[in-house]
């Protein structure tokens, strides 16, 4: 890059870094506040609290990076135009592609960043987070319960015991599991003891009963027992041994699903959509940059307002994200819609590139099909600007 291109790259990269840091920080703080119960209610240390909240950062960066890039390109092009620098560059014979080059380099960096996060870092962080939360919930039972108090381990799970005997066994135990409103389960026991085996914690209940209430049946199902073992890890896994969701599995696992995995067979649509989303997510930074460049890439005088162009670009960006979520939802329902996961970002990128190409190459050097497409999009943009103005 020459001096001018480095100047544009530095401006855009600085705006991107500030935008990414600010947006990620604000959302991370809001999510961290919701997790304060780890410290206040579940007796965990500040270190555990930071580990849990920081594990959500890869997912935040993956979502925010294309938005921050979009905002950075808009800011850079608008500032260059407001300072009349784009006009001077155009008058000096500098081709618009020279302006696009440093922005393209920045976009390439963001594409690799998002690709690494979505394919490798994010699933690993979600898997680690699930393991930590499961362990924390088990620790609440094993370390932080107080006799005589009803303690909520997780949403829908209540644990209580009357007192501890001199031997350390709990007396008068009640465990109520209402996570599934259609099937509520209550465990009663005269006494119980928490033991560990192969890294997992179990509570061994003695002389008690299990009460199950189905929403469709007014009568309780009661099963008495002399000895009953409950795996405390189930409190972090929807009532069963930990079963990792699609987003918590590595990309390799999604590519090589075990035929004997019942959960994967039942949720085949979600697994399919998650896999293709991971490969399509790196396309969104490219679409974001092209939308911004198509809106503000051309040099205009300061008297020509750019507010409507920015508004149309923002609407296009929102439509891009909504289209992406919609395509993923459709792909989860039927494999027929799977190509839409790629068509949405690629299609938007092509349309934005067609408009940008026309502004860079000039009408006379633009292929006929691009001119017709661009004219149609210009008409659509004009109607959008009129709507925004109203």
Coordinates of C-alpha atoms in Angstrom, one line a residue:
X1 CA 0.0 0.0 0.0
X2 CA 1.2 3.5 -0.7
X3 CA 0.9 6.4 1.7
X4 CA -2.7 7.3 0.7
X5 CA -3.9 3.8 1.0
X6 CA -2.2 3.4 4.4
X7 CA -3.9 6.6 5.5
X8 CA -7.4 5.2 4.6
X9 CA -6.5 1.8 6.1
X10 CA -5.4 3.3 9.4
X11 CA -8.6 5.4 9.6
X12 CA -10.9 2.4 8.9
X13 CA -8.9 0.0 11.1
X14 CA -8.9 2.4 14.1
X15 CA -12.7 3.0 13.7
X16 CA -13.2 -0.8 13.5
X17 CA -11.2 -1.5 16.6
X18 CA -12.9 1.2 18.6
X19 CA -16.4 0.1 17.4
X20 CA -15.7 -3.6 18.0
X21 CA -14.2 -2.9 21.5
X22 CA -17.1 -0.6 22.5
X23 CA -19.9 -2.7 21.3
X24 CA -18.4 -5.9 22.7
X25 CA -17.7 -4.2 26.0
X26 CA -21.2 -2.9 26.4
X27 CA -22.9 -6.2 25.6
X28 CA -20.4 -8.2 27.7
X29 CA -21.0 -5.9 30.7
X30 CA -24.8 -6.3 30.4
X31 CA -24.4 -10.1 30.2
X32 CA -21.9 -10.1 33.1
X33 CA -24.4 -8.3 35.3
X34 CA -26.9 -11.1 34.7
X35 CA -24.3 -13.6 35.9
X36 CA -23.6 -11.9 39.2
X37 CA -25.7 -14.6 40.8
X38 CA -22.6 -16.8 40.4
X39 CA -20.9 -14.8 43.1
X40 CA -23.8 -13.6 45.2
X41 CA -26.1 -16.7 45.1
X42 CA -23.9 -19.6 44.2
X43 CA -20.8 -18.9 46.2
X44 CA -18.3 -18.8 43.4
X45 CA -15.1 -16.7 43.2
X46 CA -14.5 -13.6 41.1
X47 CA -12.1 -15.7 39.0
X48 CA -14.8 -18.2 38.1
X49 CA -17.2 -15.4 37.4
X50 CA -14.7 -13.8 35.0
X51 CA -14.0 -17.2 33.3
X52 CA -17.7 -17.8 32.7
X53 CA -18.4 -14.4 31.3
X54 CA -15.3 -14.2 29.2
X55 CA -16.2 -17.5 27.5
X56 CA -19.1 -15.7 25.9
X57 CA -16.8 -13.2 24.1
X58 CA -16.1 -15.3 21.0
X59 CA -19.8 -15.4 20.2
X60 CA -20.1 -11.7 20.8
X61 CA -17.1 -10.9 18.6
X62 CA -18.4 -13.1 15.8
X63 CA -21.8 -11.3 15.7
X64 CA -20.4 -7.8 16.3
X65 CA -17.4 -7.8 14.0
X66 CA -19.3 -7.5 10.7
X67 CA -21.4 -4.7 12.2
X68 CA -18.3 -2.9 13.5
X69 CA -16.7 -3.2 10.0
X70 CA -19.8 -1.8 8.4
X71 CA -19.9 1.2 10.7
X72 CA -16.1 1.7 10.3
X73 CA -16.4 1.8 6.5
X74 CA -19.3 4.1 6.6
X75 CA -17.5 6.4 9.0
X76 CA -14.3 6.4 6.9
X77 CA -16.0 7.1 3.6
X78 CA -18.2 9.7 5.1
X79 CA -15.3 11.5 6.7
X80 CA -13.3 11.4 3.5
X81 CA -16.2 12.9 1.7
X82 CA -17.0 15.6 4.3
X83 CA -13.4 16.7 4.3
X84 CA -13.6 16.8 0.4
X85 CA -10.7 14.3 0.3
X86 CA -12.7 11.9 -2.0
X87 CA -13.3 14.7 -4.4
X88 CA -9.7 15.7 -4.4
X89 CA -8.6 12.1 -5.0
X90 CA -11.1 11.7 -7.9
X91 CA -10.0 15.0 -9.4
X92 CA -6.4 13.9 -9.2
X93 CA -7.2 10.8 -11.2
X94 CA -7.2 8.3 -8.4
X95 CA -9.5 5.4 -9.3
X96 CA -12.2 4.4 -6.7
X97 CA -10.7 1.0 -6.6
X98 CA -7.7 2.5 -4.9
X99 CA -10.0 3.7 -2.2
X100 CA -11.6 0.2 -2.0
X101 CA -8.2 -1.6 -1.7
X102 CA -7.3 -0.7 1.9
X103 CA -10.9 -1.3 2.9
X104 CA -10.8 -4.7 1.2
X105 CA -7.6 -5.6 3.1
X106 CA -9.3 -4.7 6.4
X107 CA -12.3 -6.8 5.3
X108 CA -10.1 -9.8 4.5
X109 CA -8.6 -9.6 8.1
X110 CA -12.2 -9.5 9.5
X111 CA -13.2 -12.5 7.3
X112 CA -10.3 -14.6 8.7
X113 CA -11.1 -13.4 12.3
X114 CA -14.8 -14.3 12.0
X115 CA -13.9 -17.6 10.2
X116 CA -11.5 -18.7 13.0
X117 CA -13.9 -17.8 15.7
X118 CA -17.0 -19.4 14.2
X119 CA -15.2 -22.6 13.1
X120 CA -12.8 -23.2 16.0
X121 CA -13.0 -20.8 19.0
X122 CA -16.7 -20.3 19.5
X123 CA -17.8 -24.0 19.7
X124 CA -14.8 -24.7 22.1
X125 CA -15.9 -21.8 24.3
X126 CA -19.5 -22.9 24.4
X127 CA -18.4 -26.5 25.3
X128 CA -16.1 -25.2 28.0
X129 CA -18.9 -22.9 29.3
X130 CA -21.4 -25.8 29.5
X131 CA -18.9 -27.9 31.5
X132 CA -18.1 -25.1 33.9
X133 CA -21.8 -24.3 34.5
X134 CA -22.5 -28.0 35.1
X135 CA -19.7 -28.2 37.6
X136 CA -20.8 -25.0 39.3
X137 CA -24.3 -26.3 39.8
X138 CA -23.0 -29.5 41.2
X139 CA -20.7 -27.5 43.5
X140 CA -23.7 -25.6 44.8
X141 CA -25.1 -28.9 46.1
X142 CA -21.9 -30.3 47.4
X143 CA -20.5 -27.2 49.1
X144 CA -22.9 -24.3 49.5
X145 CA -26.2 -25.7 50.6
X146 CA -27.3 -24.7 54.1
X147 CA -29.4 -26.9 56.4
X148 CA -33.0 -25.9 56.8
X149 CA -33.0 -23.6 53.7
X150 CA -34.6 -24.1 50.3
X151 CA -31.9 -23.4 47.7
X152 CA -32.6 -22.8 44.0
X153 CA -29.7 -24.5 42.2
X154 CA -31.0 -23.6 38.8
X155 CA -34.2 -22.3 37.3
X156 CA -36.8 -24.9 38.3
X157 CA -34.5 -27.0 40.6
X158 CA -35.0 -26.6 44.4
X159 CA -32.9 -28.5 47.0
X160 CA -33.6 -28.7 50.8
X161 CA -32.4 -30.8 53.7
X162 CA -33.4 -30.6 57.3
X163 CA -30.1 -31.1 59.1
X164 CA -26.8 -32.9 59.0
X165 CA -26.0 -35.8 61.2
X166 CA -22.6 -36.0 63.1
X167 CA -21.4 -38.4 60.4
X168 CA -22.0 -35.7 57.7
X169 CA -25.1 -37.4 56.1
X170 CA -28.0 -35.1 55.3
X171 CA -31.3 -35.8 56.9
X172 CA -34.8 -35.0 55.5
X173 CA -34.0 -34.4 51.9
X174 CA -36.3 -32.8 49.3
X175 CA -35.3 -32.2 45.6
X176 CA -37.9 -30.7 43.3
X177 CA -37.2 -30.6 39.6
X178 CA -39.7 -28.4 37.7
X179 CA -37.6 -27.5 34.7
X180 CA -40.1 -29.3 32.4
X181 CA -43.6 -28.0 33.3
X182 CA -45.1 -31.0 31.6
X183 CA -43.2 -33.4 33.9
X184 CA -42.3 -32.4 37.4
X185 CA -40.4 -34.7 39.7
X186 CA -39.9 -34.6 43.5
X187 CA -37.4 -36.8 45.3
X188 CA -37.9 -37.4 49.1
X189 CA -35.5 -39.3 51.3
X190 CA -34.9 -39.8 55.0
X191 CA -31.1 -39.3 54.5
X192 CA -28.5 -39.0 51.8
X193 CA -24.8 -38.7 51.2
X194 CA -22.8 -36.9 48.4
X195 CA -20.0 -39.0 46.9
X196 CA -17.7 -38.5 44.0
X197 CA -16.7 -41.2 41.4
X198 CA -14.6 -40.7 38.3
X199 CA -14.8 -36.9 38.5
X200 CA -18.6 -36.9 38.8
X201 CA -20.7 -36.1 41.9
X202 CA -23.6 -38.2 43.0
X203 CA -26.1 -38.0 45.8
X204 CA -27.1 -41.4 47.3
X205 CA -30.6 -41.2 48.7
X206 CA -31.9 -43.8 51.2
X207 CA -35.4 -44.8 52.3
X208 CA -37.5 -42.4 50.2
X209 CA -39.7 -42.0 47.2
X210 CA -39.9 -40.4 43.8
X211 CA -43.1 -38.4 42.9
X212 CA -43.7 -37.7 39.2
X213 CA -46.5 -35.4 38.1
X214 CA -47.5 -35.3 34.4
X215 CA -49.4 -32.2 33.2
X216 CA -51.7 -34.5 31.2
X217 CA -52.5 -36.7 34.3
X218 CA -53.9 -35.4 37.5
X219 CA -52.6 -38.4 39.5
X220 CA -49.1 -38.6 40.8
X221 CA -46.8 -41.5 40.0
X222 CA -45.0 -42.6 43.2
X223 CA -42.1 -45.0 43.4
X224 CA -40.6 -46.0 46.7
X225 CA -37.0 -47.1 47.0
X226 CA -34.5 -48.2 49.6
X227 CA -31.5 -46.7 47.8
X228 CA -31.4 -44.3 44.8
X229 CA -28.5 -42.5 43.1
X230 CA -28.8 -39.2 41.3
X231 CA -26.0 -37.8 39.1
X232 CA -25.6 -34.1 40.1
X233 CA -24.3 -33.4 36.6
X234 CA -27.8 -33.8 35.3
X235 CA -28.7 -30.4 36.8
X236 CA -26.7 -28.7 34.1
X237 CA -28.0 -30.8 31.2
X238 CA -31.8 -30.7 31.1
X239 CA -32.3 -33.6 33.3
X240 CA -29.9 -36.1 31.7
X241 CA -26.2 -36.7 31.4
X242 CA -24.5 -33.9 29.5
X243 CA -25.6 -33.8 25.9
X244 CA -23.8 -31.2 23.9
X245 CA -26.0 -29.0 21.7
X246 CA -25.0 -28.3 18.1
X247 CA -23.3 -25.0 18.9
X248 CA -21.2 -26.7 21.6
X249 CA -19.8 -29.3 19.3
X250 CA -16.6 -28.9 17.2
X251 CA -16.9 -28.4 13.5
X252 CA -15.2 -31.9 13.1
X253 CA -18.0 -33.4 15.2
X254 CA -20.6 -31.8 13.0
X255 CA -18.9 -33.1 9.9
X256 CA -18.7 -36.6 11.3
X257 CA -21.9 -37.1 13.3
X258 CA -22.0 -40.5 15.1
X259 CA -24.8 -42.6 13.6
X260 CA -25.6 -43.9 17.1
X261 CA -26.1 -40.4 18.6
X262 CA -29.8 -40.3 19.2
X263 CA -29.9 -36.6 20.0
X264 CA -28.1 -35.8 16.8
X265 CA -30.6 -37.9 14.8
X266 CA -33.5 -36.2 16.5
X267 CA -32.0 -32.7 15.9
X268 CA -30.6 -33.4 12.5
X269 CA -31.9 -30.1 11.1
X270 CA -30.3 -28.0 13.8
X271 CA -27.0 -29.8 13.3
X272 CA -27.2 -29.2 9.5
X273 CA -28.0 -25.5 9.9
X274 CA -25.3 -25.0 12.5
X275 CA -22.6 -26.6 10.3
X276 CA -23.4 -24.5 7.2
X277 CA -23.8 -21.3 9.3
X278 CA -20.2 -21.7 10.5
X279 CA -19.0 -21.8 6.9
X280 CA -21.3 -18.9 5.8
X281 CA -20.5 -16.5 8.7
X282 CA -17.2 -15.4 7.2
X283 CA -19.1 -14.1 4.2
X284 CA -21.0 -11.5 6.2
X285 CA -18.0 -9.1 6.7
X286 CA -17.6 -9.0 2.9
X287 CA -21.3 -8.2 2.4
X288 CA -21.1 -5.5 5.1
X289 CA -18.2 -3.7 3.5
X290 CA -19.7 -3.8 0.0
X291 CA -23.0 -2.4 1.3
X292 CA -21.2 0.5 2.9
X293 CA -18.9 1.1 -0.1
X294 CA -21.9 1.0 -2.5
X295 CA -23.6 3.6 -0.4
X296 CA -20.8 6.1 0.1
X297 CA -17.9 5.0 -2.2
X298 CA -18.6 7.7 -4.8
X299 CA -17.3 11.2 -4.4
X300 CA -19.9 13.9 -3.9
X301 CA -19.9 17.5 -2.9
X302 CA -20.6 18.5 0.6
X303 CA -23.9 20.0 -0.5
X304 CA -25.2 16.6 -1.6
X305 CA -26.6 15.1 1.6
X306 CA -25.6 11.5 2.4
X307 CA -28.0 10.9 5.2
X308 CA -30.5 9.1 3.0
X309 CA -27.7 6.9 1.5
X310 CA -26.5 5.9 5.0
X311 CA -30.1 5.2 6.1
X312 CA -30.6 2.9 3.0
X313 CA -27.3 1.1 3.8
X314 CA -28.4 0.6 7.4
X315 CA -31.7 -0.9 6.2
X316 CA -29.9 -3.1 3.8
X317 CA -27.6 -4.3 6.6
X318 CA -30.6 -5.1 8.9
X319 CA -32.2 -7.0 6.0
X320 CA -29.0 -8.9 5.5
X321 CA -29.0 -10.1 9.1
X322 CA -32.7 -10.9 9.1
X323 CA -32.3 -12.8 5.8
X324 CA -29.4 -14.8 7.3
X325 CA -31.4 -15.8 10.4
X326 CA -34.4 -16.7 8.3
X327 CA -32.3 -18.8 6.0
X328 CA -30.8 -20.7 8.9
X329 CA -34.3 -21.3 10.4
X330 CA -35.5 -22.7 7.1
X331 CA -32.4 -24.9 6.7
X332 CA -33.1 -26.4 10.1
X333 CA -36.5 -27.4 8.9
X334 CA -35.6 -28.8 5.5
X335 CA -32.3 -29.5 3.7
X336 CA -33.8 -28.0 0.5
X337 CA -33.2 -24.5 2.0
X338 CA -29.6 -25.1 3.0
X339 CA -28.2 -23.2 -0.1
X340 CA -30.0 -20.1 1.1
X341 CA -27.6 -19.9 4.0
X342 CA -24.9 -19.0 1.4
X343 CA -27.1 -17.3 -1.2
X344 CA -28.2 -14.6 1.2
X345 CA -24.7 -13.1 2.0
X346 CA -23.3 -13.9 -1.5
X347 CA -26.4 -12.4 -3.2
X348 CA -26.2 -9.2 -1.2
X349 CA -22.5 -9.0 -1.9
X350 CA -23.1 -9.3 -5.6
X351 CA -25.8 -6.7 -5.6
X352 CA -23.7 -4.2 -3.6
X353 CA -20.7 -4.9 -5.8
X354 CA -22.8 -4.3 -8.9
X355 CA -23.7 -0.8 -7.7
X356 CA -20.1 -0.1 -6.6
X357 CA -18.8 -1.3 -9.9
X358 CA -21.0 1.1 -11.8
X359 CA -19.8 4.0 -9.7
X360 CA -16.1 3.0 -10.2
X361 CA -16.1 2.0 -13.9
X362 CA -18.6 4.5 -15.2
X363 CA -21.8 3.8 -17.1
X364 CA -20.1 3.3 -20.5
X365 CA -17.7 0.7 -19.2
X366 CA -20.3 -1.2 -17.2
X367 CA -21.8 -4.5 -18.6
X368 CA -25.4 -4.2 -19.8
X369 CA -26.8 -6.6 -17.2
X370 CA -25.1 -4.8 -14.4
X371 CA -26.4 -1.4 -15.7
X372 CA -30.0 -2.8 -15.7
X373 CA -29.5 -4.4 -12.3
X374 CA -28.0 -1.2 -10.9
X375 CA -30.8 1.0 -12.4
X376 CA -33.4 -1.2 -10.7
X377 CA -31.5 -1.0 -7.4
X378 CA -31.2 2.8 -7.8
X379 CA -34.9 3.0 -8.3
X380 CA -35.4 0.9 -5.2
X381 CA -32.9 3.0 -3.2
X382 CA -34.7 6.2 -4.4
X383 CA -38.0 4.9 -3.1
X384 CA -36.3 3.9 0.1
X385 CA -34.8 7.4 0.5
X386 CA -38.2 9.0 -0.1
X387 CA -39.7 6.7 2.5
X388 CA -37.0 7.7 5.0
X389 CA -37.5 11.4 4.2
X390 CA -41.2 11.1 4.9

